[in-house]
């Protein structure tokens, strides 16, 4: 399977101002009934940014309110598969990488993008650093 082209990817490439409006709409401030600024939370929708996985149409749930790729605990569903088996294509075609490629610095600095990047570093950054530490020229194994 080749390059995945989605409406959001097209916006990043051709209409970055509109892509920024879409990202603005992906951030919702949630105010509790007795809210003070310290108690407000922000819910961020990263579905357009982190769209690596897909589930075949006939296997999808008909419940439109649930996340099609993650269960209620936030873990990836068993039926979810990457849209391509090429790691190189997944990386090159990721919306964040398209923002870098097309020099969309304003989009990269958007709070939704920054939040996703921070989440990915918190989840995977430790493993990247550990790999670099143990496989570098100064590692103990060499």
Coordinates of C-alpha atoms in Angstrom, one line a residue:
X1 CA 0.0 0.0 0.0
X2 CA 1.4 3.4 -0.9
X3 CA 1.3 6.8 0.6
X4 CA -1.9 7.6 2.6
X5 CA -3.5 10.9 1.7
X6 CA -6.2 12.2 4.1
X7 CA -8.0 15.5 4.2
X8 CA -5.9 16.7 7.1
X9 CA -2.6 15.8 5.3
X10 CA -3.9 17.8 2.3
X11 CA -4.6 20.8 4.6
X12 CA -1.1 20.6 6.1
X13 CA 0.5 20.5 2.6
X14 CA -1.7 23.1 0.8
X15 CA -3.8 25.1 3.3
X16 CA -1.9 25.4 6.6
X17 CA -4.1 28.2 7.8
X18 CA -7.1 25.9 7.5
X19 CA -5.2 23.1 9.2
X20 CA -4.6 25.4 12.1
X21 CA -8.3 26.1 12.5
X22 CA -8.9 22.3 12.5
X23 CA -6.4 21.9 15.2
X24 CA -8.0 24.7 17.2
X25 CA -11.3 22.7 17.0
X26 CA -9.5 19.6 18.3
X27 CA -8.9 21.3 21.7
X28 CA -11.8 21.7 24.1
X29 CA -11.6 23.3 27.5
X30 CA -13.6 21.3 30.1
X31 CA -14.9 23.4 33.0
X32 CA -16.2 21.6 36.1
X33 CA -19.4 23.1 37.6
X34 CA -17.4 25.0 40.3
X35 CA -14.5 25.7 38.1
X36 CA -11.5 27.9 38.9
X37 CA -8.6 28.3 36.4
X38 CA -6.7 25.6 38.4
X39 CA -9.4 23.0 38.0
X40 CA -10.0 23.5 34.2
X41 CA -8.8 20.7 31.9
X42 CA -8.3 20.6 28.2
X43 CA -9.3 17.6 26.1
X44 CA -7.3 17.2 23.0
X45 CA -8.4 15.1 20.0
X46 CA -5.3 13.7 18.2
X47 CA -7.2 11.5 15.8
X48 CA -6.1 13.5 12.7
X49 CA -2.5 13.6 13.8
X50 CA -2.0 10.0 15.0
X51 CA -3.8 8.0 12.3
X52 CA -1.4 5.1 11.7
X53 CA -4.0 2.4 12.5
X54 CA -7.1 1.2 10.7
X55 CA -9.7 -1.5 11.2
X56 CA -11.3 -3.1 8.2
X57 CA -14.8 -1.6 7.6
X58 CA -16.7 -4.8 8.3
X59 CA -14.9 -5.2 11.7
X60 CA -15.7 -1.7 13.0
X61 CA -18.2 -1.0 15.7
X62 CA -21.4 0.8 14.7
X63 CA -21.1 2.9 17.9
X64 CA -19.9 6.3 16.6
X65 CA -19.2 7.7 20.1
X66 CA -16.5 5.1 20.9
X67 CA -12.9 5.3 19.7
X68 CA -12.6 2.9 16.8
X69 CA -8.9 2.0 17.5
X70 CA -8.6 2.0 21.3
X71 CA -10.5 0.3 24.0
X72 CA -11.9 2.1 27.1
X73 CA -8.5 1.8 28.9
X74 CA -6.7 3.5 26.0
X75 CA -5.0 0.4 24.7
X76 CA -4.9 -0.4 21.0
X77 CA -7.6 -2.9 19.9
X78 CA -6.5 -6.3 18.7
X79 CA -8.1 -5.7 15.2
X80 CA -6.2 -2.4 14.6
X81 CA -3.4 -2.7 12.1
X82 CA -1.1 -0.1 10.5
X83 CA -2.2 1.1 7.1
X84 CA 1.1 -0.1 5.7
X85 CA 3.8 -2.5 6.8
X86 CA 6.6 -0.1 5.8
X87 CA 8.0 1.7 8.8
X88 CA 9.7 4.2 6.5
X89 CA 6.4 5.1 4.9
X90 CA 4.7 5.4 8.3
X91 CA 7.4 7.8 9.4
X92 CA 7.6 9.9 6.2
X93 CA 3.8 10.2 5.8
X94 CA 3.0 11.0 9.5
X95 CA 1.2 14.4 9.7
X96 CA 3.9 15.7 12.1
X97 CA 6.6 14.8 9.6
X98 CA 4.7 16.5 6.8
X99 CA 4.6 19.6 8.9
X100 CA 8.4 19.4 9.2
X101 CA 8.9 18.7 5.5
X102 CA 6.7 21.6 4.4
X103 CA 8.1 23.9 7.1
X104 CA 4.8 24.4 8.9
X105 CA 6.3 25.6 12.2
X106 CA 3.1 27.3 13.4
X107 CA 1.3 24.0 13.1
X108 CA 4.1 22.1 14.9
X109 CA 3.9 24.6 17.7
X110 CA 0.1 24.2 18.1
X111 CA -0.8 22.9 21.6
X112 CA -2.4 19.7 20.1
X113 CA 0.8 18.9 18.2
X114 CA 3.0 19.7 21.2
X115 CA 0.8 17.6 23.5
X116 CA 1.1 14.6 21.1
X117 CA 4.9 15.0 20.9
X118 CA 5.2 15.2 24.7
X119 CA 3.1 12.2 25.0
X120 CA 5.2 10.2 22.5
X121 CA 8.4 11.2 24.3
X122 CA 7.0 10.3 27.7
X123 CA 6.0 6.9 26.3
X124 CA 8.9 6.1 24.0
X125 CA 11.7 8.5 24.7
X126 CA 13.2 6.5 27.5
X127 CA 13.6 3.5 25.2
X128 CA 15.2 5.6 22.5
X129 CA 17.7 7.1 24.9
X130 CA 18.4 3.7 26.4
X131 CA 19.0 2.2 23.0
X132 CA 21.3 5.1 22.0
X133 CA 23.2 4.7 25.3
X134 CA 23.7 1.0 25.0
X135 CA 24.4 0.8 21.2
X136 CA 26.7 3.7 20.8
X137 CA 30.5 3.7 20.3
X138 CA 31.2 4.2 24.0
X139 CA 28.8 1.5 25.2
X140 CA 30.1 -1.3 27.5
X141 CA 29.3 -4.0 24.9
X142 CA 32.1 -2.9 22.6

